[in-house]
Short mmCIF file of C-alpha atoms and ligand atoms in Angstrom, two decimals:
data_model
loop_
_atom_site.label_atom_id
_atom_site.label_comp_id
_atom_site.label_asym_id
_atom_site.label_seq_id
_atom_site.Cartn_x
_atom_site.Cartn_y
_atom_site.Cartn_z
CA MET A 1 41.08 84.62 30.92
CA ALA A 2 41.70 81.15 30.07
CA ASP A 3 45.05 82.23 28.28
CA SER A 4 46.25 83.94 31.55
CA GLN A 5 45.17 81.01 33.48
CA LYS A 6 47.54 78.90 31.16
CA GLU A 7 50.01 81.15 31.76
CA LEU A 8 49.75 81.12 35.44
CA GLY A 9 50.21 77.31 35.36
CA ALA A 10 53.03 77.10 32.87
CA ALA A 11 56.50 75.26 33.57
CA PHE A 12 59.39 77.12 34.59
CA ASN A 13 62.40 77.62 32.43
CA LYS A 14 64.95 75.28 32.98
CA ARG A 15 67.23 76.04 35.61
CA ASP A 16 70.80 77.17 34.48
CA ARG A 17 73.08 75.03 37.05
CA ASP A 18 76.16 76.71 35.59
CA TRP A 19 75.23 80.01 36.76
CA HIS A 20 74.29 78.61 40.34
CA PRO A 21 77.07 77.13 42.33
CA ALA A 22 77.82 73.48 41.59
CA ALA A 23 76.99 71.16 44.65
CA ASP A 24 80.55 69.95 45.36
CA THR A 25 82.73 73.16 45.88
CA PRO A 26 85.76 71.65 48.35
CA ALA A 27 87.09 75.29 48.78
CA TYR A 28 83.86 75.66 50.82
CA ARG A 29 84.68 72.50 52.98
CA SER A 30 80.99 71.60 54.19
CA THR A 31 80.19 70.93 50.58
CA ILE A 32 82.40 67.61 50.47
CA LEU A 33 80.35 65.45 52.60
CA ARG A 34 76.97 67.45 51.88
CA SER A 35 76.97 67.38 47.97
CA PRO A 36 75.31 64.62 46.06
CA LYS A 37 77.38 62.87 43.90
CA GLN A 38 74.77 61.28 41.62
CA LYS A 39 73.63 63.38 38.60
CA LEU A 40 70.30 64.79 39.40
CA VAL A 41 67.19 63.22 37.59
CA MET A 42 65.35 65.52 35.13
CA LEU A 43 61.82 65.91 36.40
CA GLU A 44 58.95 66.96 34.00
CA GLN A 45 57.24 69.72 35.69
CA SER A 46 53.72 69.04 36.73
CA LEU A 47 51.33 70.77 39.16
CA SER A 48 53.23 69.45 42.03
CA GLU A 49 56.28 72.06 41.02
CA THR A 50 54.19 74.78 38.90
CA THR A 51 51.81 75.57 41.85
CA GLY A 52 53.30 76.86 45.28
CA PRO A 53 51.94 78.27 48.72
CA VAL A 54 50.56 81.72 48.85
CA PHE A 55 51.05 83.83 51.82
CA GLY A 56 48.53 86.86 52.71
CA GLN A 57 49.35 90.26 54.47
CA ASN A 58 47.58 89.01 57.58
CA ALA A 59 50.43 86.61 58.24
CA ILE A 60 52.99 89.51 58.45
CA GLY A 61 53.23 91.48 61.41
CA ALA A 62 53.53 95.75 61.38
CA LEU A 63 57.13 95.47 62.16
CA ASP A 64 58.46 92.42 60.37
CA HIS A 65 60.16 94.18 57.88
CA ASP A 66 61.77 96.56 60.34
CA LEU A 67 64.77 94.60 61.95
CA ILE A 68 65.74 97.88 63.97
CA GLN A 69 62.63 97.92 65.54
CA ASN A 70 61.16 94.28 65.71
CA PHE A 71 63.53 93.03 68.71
CA ALA A 72 64.34 96.41 70.15
CA GLN A 73 63.48 97.25 73.82
CA PRO A 74 61.03 100.20 73.83
CA GLY A 75 62.71 103.32 73.34
CA GLU A 76 65.95 101.51 72.46
CA SER A 77 67.66 100.72 68.99
CA PRO A 78 70.59 98.32 67.90
CA ILE A 79 74.15 99.51 67.57
CA GLY A 80 75.37 99.75 63.97
CA GLU A 81 74.96 101.31 60.66
CA ARG A 82 71.36 101.94 59.83
CA ILE A 83 70.43 100.96 56.48
CA ILE A 84 67.34 100.59 53.91
CA VAL A 85 67.70 97.54 51.61
CA HIS A 86 65.22 97.83 48.67
CA GLY A 87 64.50 96.76 44.98
CA HIS A 88 62.65 95.00 42.59
CA ILE A 89 61.72 91.40 42.55
CA LEU A 90 61.40 90.27 39.03
CA ASP A 91 61.20 87.05 37.19
CA GLU A 92 63.43 86.00 34.02
CA ASN A 93 61.09 87.68 31.77
CA GLY A 94 61.52 91.01 33.68
CA ARG A 95 57.89 91.16 35.26
CA GLY A 96 57.78 92.15 38.85
CA VAL A 97 56.39 89.28 41.39
CA PRO A 98 53.92 90.60 43.41
CA ASN A 99 53.04 89.12 46.69
CA ALA A 100 56.46 87.19 47.00
CA LEU A 101 57.09 86.22 50.55
CA LEU A 102 60.82 87.49 51.53
CA GLU A 103 62.61 86.22 54.72
CA VAL A 104 65.87 87.79 55.86
CA TRP A 105 68.34 86.79 58.52
CA GLN A 106 71.69 88.11 59.50
CA ALA A 107 74.53 88.74 62.09
CA ASN A 108 74.32 92.10 64.21
CA ALA A 109 76.84 94.71 63.70
CA GLY A 110 79.46 92.89 65.22
CA GLY A 111 78.98 89.90 63.10
CA ARG A 112 77.51 87.84 65.98
CA TYR A 113 74.10 85.71 65.12
CA ARG A 114 71.28 85.34 67.91
CA HIS A 115 71.84 81.66 67.66
CA LYS A 116 72.85 78.88 70.45
CA ASN A 117 75.54 77.52 67.95
CA ASP A 118 77.27 80.82 67.18
CA SER A 119 80.00 81.52 69.85
CA TYR A 120 81.85 84.35 67.93
CA LEU A 121 83.74 86.55 70.54
CA ALA A 122 81.72 89.59 69.33
CA PRO A 123 78.72 90.41 71.78
CA LEU A 124 75.19 90.17 71.10
CA ASP A 125 73.17 93.32 70.89
CA PRO A 126 70.18 93.34 73.22
CA ASN A 127 68.22 95.29 70.93
CA PHE A 128 68.83 93.13 67.80
CA GLY A 129 67.05 89.52 66.76
CA GLY A 130 67.98 89.29 63.26
CA CYS A 131 65.07 88.41 61.64
CA GLY A 132 62.62 89.89 59.29
CA ARG A 133 60.08 89.50 56.69
CA LEU A 134 57.70 90.98 54.11
CA LEU A 135 55.47 90.65 50.82
CA SER A 136 56.41 92.28 47.81
CA ASP A 137 53.97 95.05 46.89
CA GLU A 138 51.66 94.39 43.98
CA ASN A 139 54.17 95.62 41.16
CA GLY A 140 57.05 93.32 42.92
CA TYR A 141 59.01 95.92 44.95
CA TYR A 142 60.26 95.28 48.50
CA SER A 143 61.83 97.39 51.14
CA PHE A 144 63.08 96.37 54.68
CA ARG A 145 65.20 98.58 57.21
CA THR A 146 68.12 96.99 59.44
CA ILE A 147 71.60 97.50 60.58
CA LYS A 148 74.41 96.70 58.55
CA PRO A 149 75.74 93.14 59.47
CA GLY A 150 79.45 92.85 60.61
CA PRO A 151 81.93 90.37 58.85
CA TYR A 152 82.66 87.34 60.70
CA PRO A 153 85.46 84.33 60.82
CA TRP A 154 84.15 81.10 60.46
CA PRO A 155 85.84 77.53 60.52
CA ASN A 156 86.82 76.48 57.19
CA GLY A 157 90.26 75.31 57.65
CA GLY A 158 92.32 78.72 57.45
CA ASN A 159 91.78 82.47 58.04
CA ASP A 160 88.21 82.77 56.18
CA TRP A 161 85.79 85.47 56.98
CA ARG A 162 82.75 86.01 55.33
CA PRO A 163 81.83 89.36 53.75
CA ALA A 164 79.14 91.23 55.47
CA HIS A 165 75.84 89.58 53.96
CA ILE A 166 72.29 89.19 54.63
CA HIS A 167 70.61 85.81 54.03
CA TYR A 168 67.09 85.79 52.11
CA SER A 169 64.63 83.13 51.09
CA LEU A 170 62.28 84.05 48.50
CA PHE A 171 58.91 82.27 47.35
CA GLY A 172 57.36 83.10 43.93
CA SER A 173 54.32 81.34 42.93
CA GLY A 174 55.67 78.05 42.20
CA PHE A 175 57.33 75.55 44.39
CA ALA A 176 60.13 75.08 41.77
CA GLN A 177 61.01 78.82 42.35
CA ARG A 178 62.14 78.56 45.83
CA LEU A 179 65.25 80.06 46.32
CA ILE A 180 67.74 80.95 49.20
CA THR A 181 70.54 83.08 48.61
CA GLN A 182 72.72 86.09 50.17
CA ILE A 183 72.59 89.91 49.67
CA TYR A 184 76.25 91.42 49.93
CA PHE A 185 77.24 95.22 50.12
CA GLU A 186 79.42 96.86 47.27
CA GLY A 187 82.96 97.75 48.29
CA ASP A 188 83.52 94.91 50.45
CA PRO A 189 87.08 93.56 50.21
CA HIS A 190 85.93 90.18 51.60
CA ILE A 191 83.90 89.43 48.21
CA ALA A 192 86.79 88.69 46.49
CA LEU A 193 88.12 86.24 49.12
CA CYS A 194 85.00 84.27 50.28
CA PRO A 195 85.18 80.75 49.39
CA ILE A 196 81.23 80.41 49.71
CA LEU A 197 80.68 83.46 47.21
CA ASN A 198 83.31 82.08 44.99
CA SER A 199 81.43 79.11 44.67
CA ILE A 200 79.94 80.77 41.83
CA ASN A 201 81.95 80.68 38.62
CA ASP A 202 80.65 83.70 36.72
CA PRO A 203 81.91 87.17 38.07
CA LYS A 204 78.50 88.37 36.54
CA ALA A 205 76.40 86.19 38.72
CA ILE A 206 78.42 87.04 41.62
CA ASP A 207 77.75 90.52 40.93
CA GLN A 208 73.92 90.09 40.82
CA LEU A 209 74.14 89.48 44.61
CA VAL A 210 76.18 92.75 45.42
CA ALA A 211 73.67 95.70 46.47
CA ARG A 212 74.78 99.16 45.61
CA LEU A 213 74.50 102.12 47.65
CA ASP A 214 71.56 104.03 46.64
CA MET A 215 71.88 108.04 47.58
CA GLU A 216 68.50 108.69 45.85
CA HIS A 217 66.65 106.86 48.37
CA THR A 218 69.05 107.48 51.33
CA VAL A 219 67.28 109.56 53.98
CA PRO A 220 69.58 112.52 55.22
CA MET A 221 70.53 112.74 58.66
CA ASP A 222 68.64 109.30 58.96
CA ILE A 223 69.50 106.27 57.12
CA ARG A 224 71.60 104.94 53.99
CA ALA A 225 69.59 102.93 51.08
CA TYR A 226 71.30 99.92 49.29
CA ARG A 227 69.38 98.58 46.41
CA LEU A 228 69.24 95.07 44.96
CA ASN A 229 66.95 93.45 42.36
CA MET A 230 65.99 89.53 43.17
CA ILE A 231 65.41 87.50 40.29
CA LEU A 232 63.33 84.54 40.11
CA ARG A 233 62.88 81.74 37.87
CA GLY A 234 60.72 82.62 35.00
CA ARG A 235 57.71 80.67 33.31
CA ASP A 236 57.91 79.71 29.78
CA SER A 237 58.14 82.61 27.75
CA THR A 238 56.60 81.33 24.98
CA MET A 239 53.25 80.89 26.75
CA PHE A 240 53.74 84.57 27.69
CA GLU A 241 54.44 85.55 23.94
CA ASN A 242 51.35 83.71 22.83
CA ARG A 243 49.30 85.31 25.42
CA MET A 244 50.56 88.86 24.45
CA GLU A 245 49.70 88.10 20.63
CA GLY A 246 46.20 86.63 21.65
CA ASN A 247 45.18 89.86 23.30
CA MET B 1 57.00 91.21 18.42
CA SER B 2 58.03 92.21 21.95
CA GLN B 3 60.97 90.35 23.35
CA ALA B 4 60.74 89.41 27.07
CA PRO B 5 63.84 90.54 28.95
CA ASN B 6 66.05 87.74 29.33
CA LEU B 7 67.38 87.88 33.01
CA LYS B 8 69.21 85.28 35.09
CA GLU B 9 67.93 83.94 38.03
CA SER B 10 69.88 85.02 41.18
CA PRO B 11 72.24 82.53 41.96
CA SER B 12 72.07 80.46 45.06
CA GLN B 13 74.13 80.52 48.29
CA THR B 14 73.77 78.15 51.33
CA ALA B 15 71.54 78.72 53.72
CA GLY B 16 74.50 78.42 56.05
CA PRO B 17 74.01 76.85 59.77
CA TYR B 18 71.86 79.51 60.99
CA VAL B 19 68.94 79.30 58.40
CA HIS B 20 66.68 79.13 61.88
CA ILE B 21 67.00 82.75 62.59
CA GLY B 22 65.26 83.71 59.32
CA CYS B 23 62.74 80.78 58.76
CA THR B 24 62.18 79.33 62.32
CA PRO B 25 63.00 82.14 64.79
CA ASN B 26 60.90 80.87 67.60
CA PHE B 27 62.32 77.33 67.30
CA VAL B 28 65.72 78.86 68.33
CA GLY B 29 64.42 81.12 71.11
CA ILE B 30 63.83 84.17 69.24
CA SER B 31 60.48 85.14 70.52
CA GLY B 32 58.56 88.26 70.44
CA VAL B 33 58.77 88.75 66.70
CA TYR B 34 56.95 86.34 64.70
CA GLU B 35 53.62 84.84 66.76
CA GLU B 36 54.62 81.63 65.40
CA ASP B 37 57.03 80.05 62.81
CA ALA B 38 55.72 79.72 59.35
CA GLY B 39 54.63 76.19 58.27
CA ARG B 40 54.93 74.70 61.70
CA GLY B 41 51.71 73.07 61.84
CA MET B 42 49.67 71.79 58.58
CA LEU B 43 46.74 70.40 60.44
CA SER B 44 43.42 71.60 62.21
CA ASP B 45 40.41 69.94 63.17
CA GLU B 46 38.54 70.45 60.08
CA THR B 47 41.69 69.24 57.74
CA LYS B 48 40.18 66.56 55.62
CA GLY B 49 41.96 63.42 55.15
CA GLU B 50 43.90 60.32 56.75
CA ARG B 51 46.62 61.79 59.13
CA ILE B 52 50.04 60.71 58.55
CA HIS B 53 53.23 61.14 60.46
CA ILE B 54 56.51 61.39 59.04
CA ARG B 55 60.02 61.22 60.43
CA GLY B 56 63.28 60.88 59.26
CA ARG B 57 67.18 62.26 59.59
CA ILE B 58 69.42 63.76 56.56
CA PHE B 59 72.70 61.73 56.52
CA ASP B 60 75.76 63.34 55.03
CA GLY B 61 78.50 61.18 53.17
CA ALA B 62 80.21 59.95 56.43
CA GLY B 63 77.06 58.75 57.78
CA ASP B 64 76.96 61.69 60.31
CA ILE B 65 73.29 63.28 60.98
CA VAL B 66 72.95 66.83 59.67
CA LYS B 67 71.65 68.75 62.46
CA ASP B 68 71.40 72.43 60.70
CA GLY B 69 68.93 71.27 58.07
CA LEU B 70 65.47 72.67 57.22
CA ILE B 71 63.25 71.11 55.18
CA GLU B 72 60.03 72.19 53.09
CA ILE B 73 57.21 70.15 51.94
CA TRP B 74 54.39 71.14 49.39
CA GLN B 75 51.61 68.79 48.63
CA ALA B 76 48.15 68.20 47.48
CA ASP B 77 45.14 67.76 49.70
CA ALA B 78 43.32 64.71 50.36
CA GLU B 79 41.58 65.07 47.05
CA GLY B 80 44.74 65.53 44.84
CA LEU B 81 43.91 69.40 44.72
CA TYR B 82 46.54 72.07 45.47
CA ASN B 83 45.94 74.96 47.71
CA SER B 84 47.00 77.53 45.15
CA PRO B 85 45.63 80.41 43.01
CA ASP B 86 47.37 78.17 39.88
CA GLU B 87 44.78 75.19 40.89
CA THR B 88 42.36 75.28 37.83
CA ARG B 89 40.78 71.76 38.66
CA GLY B 90 38.46 72.68 41.78
CA THR B 91 39.03 74.14 45.27
CA ALA B 92 41.46 72.53 47.58
CA ASP B 93 40.59 72.01 51.42
CA PRO B 94 40.79 75.46 52.75
CA ALA B 95 41.93 73.78 56.05
CA PHE B 96 45.02 72.44 54.64
CA PRO B 97 47.58 74.91 53.34
CA GLY B 98 49.52 72.22 51.73
CA TRP B 99 53.01 73.65 52.52
CA GLY B 100 55.10 72.89 55.69
CA ARG B 101 58.48 73.71 57.33
CA GLN B 102 60.24 72.02 59.74
CA PRO B 103 63.88 72.29 61.07
CA THR B 104 65.92 69.30 61.78
CA ASP B 105 66.34 68.87 65.88
CA LEU B 106 69.68 70.87 66.81
CA GLU B 107 70.63 67.78 69.03
CA ARG B 108 69.05 64.76 67.54
CA GLY B 109 68.82 65.77 64.02
CA ASP B 110 65.51 64.30 63.31
CA PHE B 111 62.97 66.09 61.64
CA VAL B 112 58.94 65.22 61.82
CA PHE B 113 55.95 66.30 59.58
CA ASP B 114 52.17 65.74 60.60
CA THR B 115 50.29 65.99 57.50
CA ILE B 116 47.72 63.94 55.59
CA ARG B 117 48.02 61.20 52.82
CA PRO B 118 47.88 63.42 49.63
CA GLY B 119 45.67 62.55 46.75
CA ARG B 120 46.66 61.89 43.17
CA VAL B 121 47.71 64.64 40.82
CA PRO B 122 48.22 64.15 37.19
CA ALA B 123 51.62 64.54 35.38
CA SER B 124 52.13 67.11 32.65
CA ASP B 125 50.96 64.52 29.95
CA GLY B 126 47.56 63.82 32.09
CA ARG B 127 48.75 60.54 33.37
CA MET B 128 48.00 60.20 37.21
CA GLN B 129 51.10 60.32 39.61
CA ALA B 130 51.19 58.33 42.67
CA PRO B 131 50.44 60.17 45.70
CA HIS B 132 53.80 62.15 46.57
CA ILE B 133 55.10 65.09 48.83
CA SER B 134 57.71 67.33 47.36
CA LEU B 135 60.58 68.26 49.60
CA TRP B 136 63.13 71.26 49.43
CA ILE B 137 66.21 71.07 51.66
CA VAL B 138 68.64 73.34 52.69
CA ALA B 139 71.68 73.10 55.43
CA ARG B 140 75.16 74.40 55.60
CA GLY B 141 77.34 72.96 52.91
CA ILE B 142 74.18 72.60 50.40
CA ASN B 143 75.04 75.27 47.84
CA ILE B 144 71.80 75.13 46.15
CA GLY B 145 68.67 73.69 47.67
CA LEU B 146 68.00 69.92 47.13
CA SER B 147 64.55 68.97 45.37
CA THR B 148 63.16 65.24 45.66
CA ARG B 149 59.90 63.74 46.51
CA LEU B 150 58.44 61.49 49.13
CA TYR B 151 56.35 58.46 48.23
CA LEU B 152 54.49 56.18 50.58
CA ALA B 153 55.41 52.51 50.37
CA ASP B 154 52.03 51.32 51.07
CA GLU B 155 50.75 52.77 47.72
CA ALA B 156 52.72 50.03 45.74
CA GLU B 157 50.02 49.87 42.88
CA ALA B 158 50.06 53.57 42.31
CA ASN B 159 53.82 53.88 42.68
CA ALA B 160 54.07 51.08 39.90
CA GLN B 161 52.26 53.80 37.56
CA ASP B 162 53.97 56.67 38.47
CA PRO B 163 55.92 58.14 35.51
CA VAL B 164 58.69 59.87 37.65
CA LEU B 165 59.41 56.74 39.36
CA ALA B 166 59.57 55.15 36.49
CA SER B 167 61.88 57.82 35.06
CA ILE B 168 64.54 56.41 37.36
CA ALA B 169 66.20 53.52 35.53
CA ASP B 170 67.61 51.71 38.77
CA PRO B 171 65.04 50.42 40.97
CA MET B 172 67.46 50.29 44.15
CA ARG B 173 67.52 54.35 43.45
CA ARG B 174 63.70 54.34 43.22
CA GLU B 175 63.58 52.87 46.85
CA THR B 176 65.46 55.82 48.23
CA LEU B 177 62.15 57.89 47.66
CA LEU B 178 60.04 55.49 49.72
CA ALA B 179 58.76 56.28 53.13
CA VAL B 180 58.22 53.06 54.86
CA ARG B 181 55.89 52.22 57.55
CA GLU B 182 57.35 52.02 61.05
CA GLY B 183 55.42 52.30 64.32
CA ASP B 184 52.93 55.06 64.17
CA GLY B 185 53.86 56.60 61.20
CA PHE B 186 56.42 56.60 57.99
CA VAL B 187 59.97 56.85 58.37
CA PHE B 188 61.72 58.75 55.49
CA ASP B 189 65.65 58.96 55.64
CA ILE B 190 67.58 61.39 53.37
CA ARG B 191 70.90 60.62 52.31
CA LEU B 192 73.28 63.11 50.76
CA GLN B 193 75.77 60.90 49.46
CA GLY B 194 76.95 57.08 49.52
CA ASP B 195 75.37 54.00 48.03
CA ARG B 196 71.93 54.79 48.90
CA GLU B 197 71.77 58.24 47.95
CA THR B 198 68.56 59.88 47.81
CA VAL B 199 67.34 60.48 44.35
CA PHE B 200 67.21 64.52 43.84
CA PHE B 201 65.57 66.17 40.85
CA ASP B 202 66.64 68.84 38.55
CA VAL B 203 62.76 70.28 38.47
FE1 FE C 301 75.90 83.92 57.43
#
């Protein structure tokens, strides 16, 4: 027990900052004035980084994971392609992360966000809010239902269109694992053109954000499934090995 | 010997300008989905400790206020204990979650946290750290969330012993992490660039 406690509190692997986008990627113009210029200061992790908030199932409403229903008027549903997005939330050691809070937000099928600062021509959908959340199950699996978001144009100095995407935020067990990123969909021609997505250098890293059509979990005559695994930082695996040998 | 699979963390992408829809939907008028926005309130009547009010703004490299940001904080309770299953030194105040989340105001750009003065928490080598609050900042134009810490300027003695503050060579830069008392609370401004750029950490 003492060993597994130790493992719980173990430090996280160093973040591979070459795998993530750099702070300053001028093709995505908003980064120019919002990227720190000084080098990050290395911080030796303490409990302040290795611990983090825990969320209980009682904080999550019954329809929170169902964007098709959670804002719709009774008996109605939003316009667009019905999809399930699902997969496994893992850490870098390949272990499922149970009880991870996943929050998602997105534009509607026309590419319009329900937000006062979004004035895109495409109309709001009275039956679509665009937010959802869930906790991963005891093995780290997640699943939510939504409408496939539409691509949308954005002011970046040219003719830039975002690929269809769902934003997401993930909590693991430590505050140093906090992550916000985006889900894309395979086959979208905008993926290759997007300055935000191409702020990531390695094509393999980009590929890690692209959900695949999953016919196995597609429900006939009802809803198509896309599958994507999400990976959080892992805790020091030497600690993990020690525990394995200690057992 | 079992070799643990070596997966890579999912790469970060900006939270974009509409992060509120997912993280604070009620704040942008999406009501009736979540009862309340997660992390909005950290205090109840039962919470132990000295109440502190923190406010600030985020400035970009042109000195303009960032009005689409979101800040999360994580801190110990008044006794220095974290409300987390990984906390093994004792049981934290059940009336204090330790985690808070606030958007920057869409018009004025200011953020506000009402919380308590945290207790001291040891560093990994056992030395005591000064009372501090961990911050995580996202916004449009921030490709990967920024981690920093808030220290309280009136904890001068503890701050002088703090190993993280000590690891920042330039005393001028150290000062960017100090929240200063002003009126009924503390002010903590965050500068993304410029000659007073806030210290951000590789945690
Ligand atoms: Fe978006």
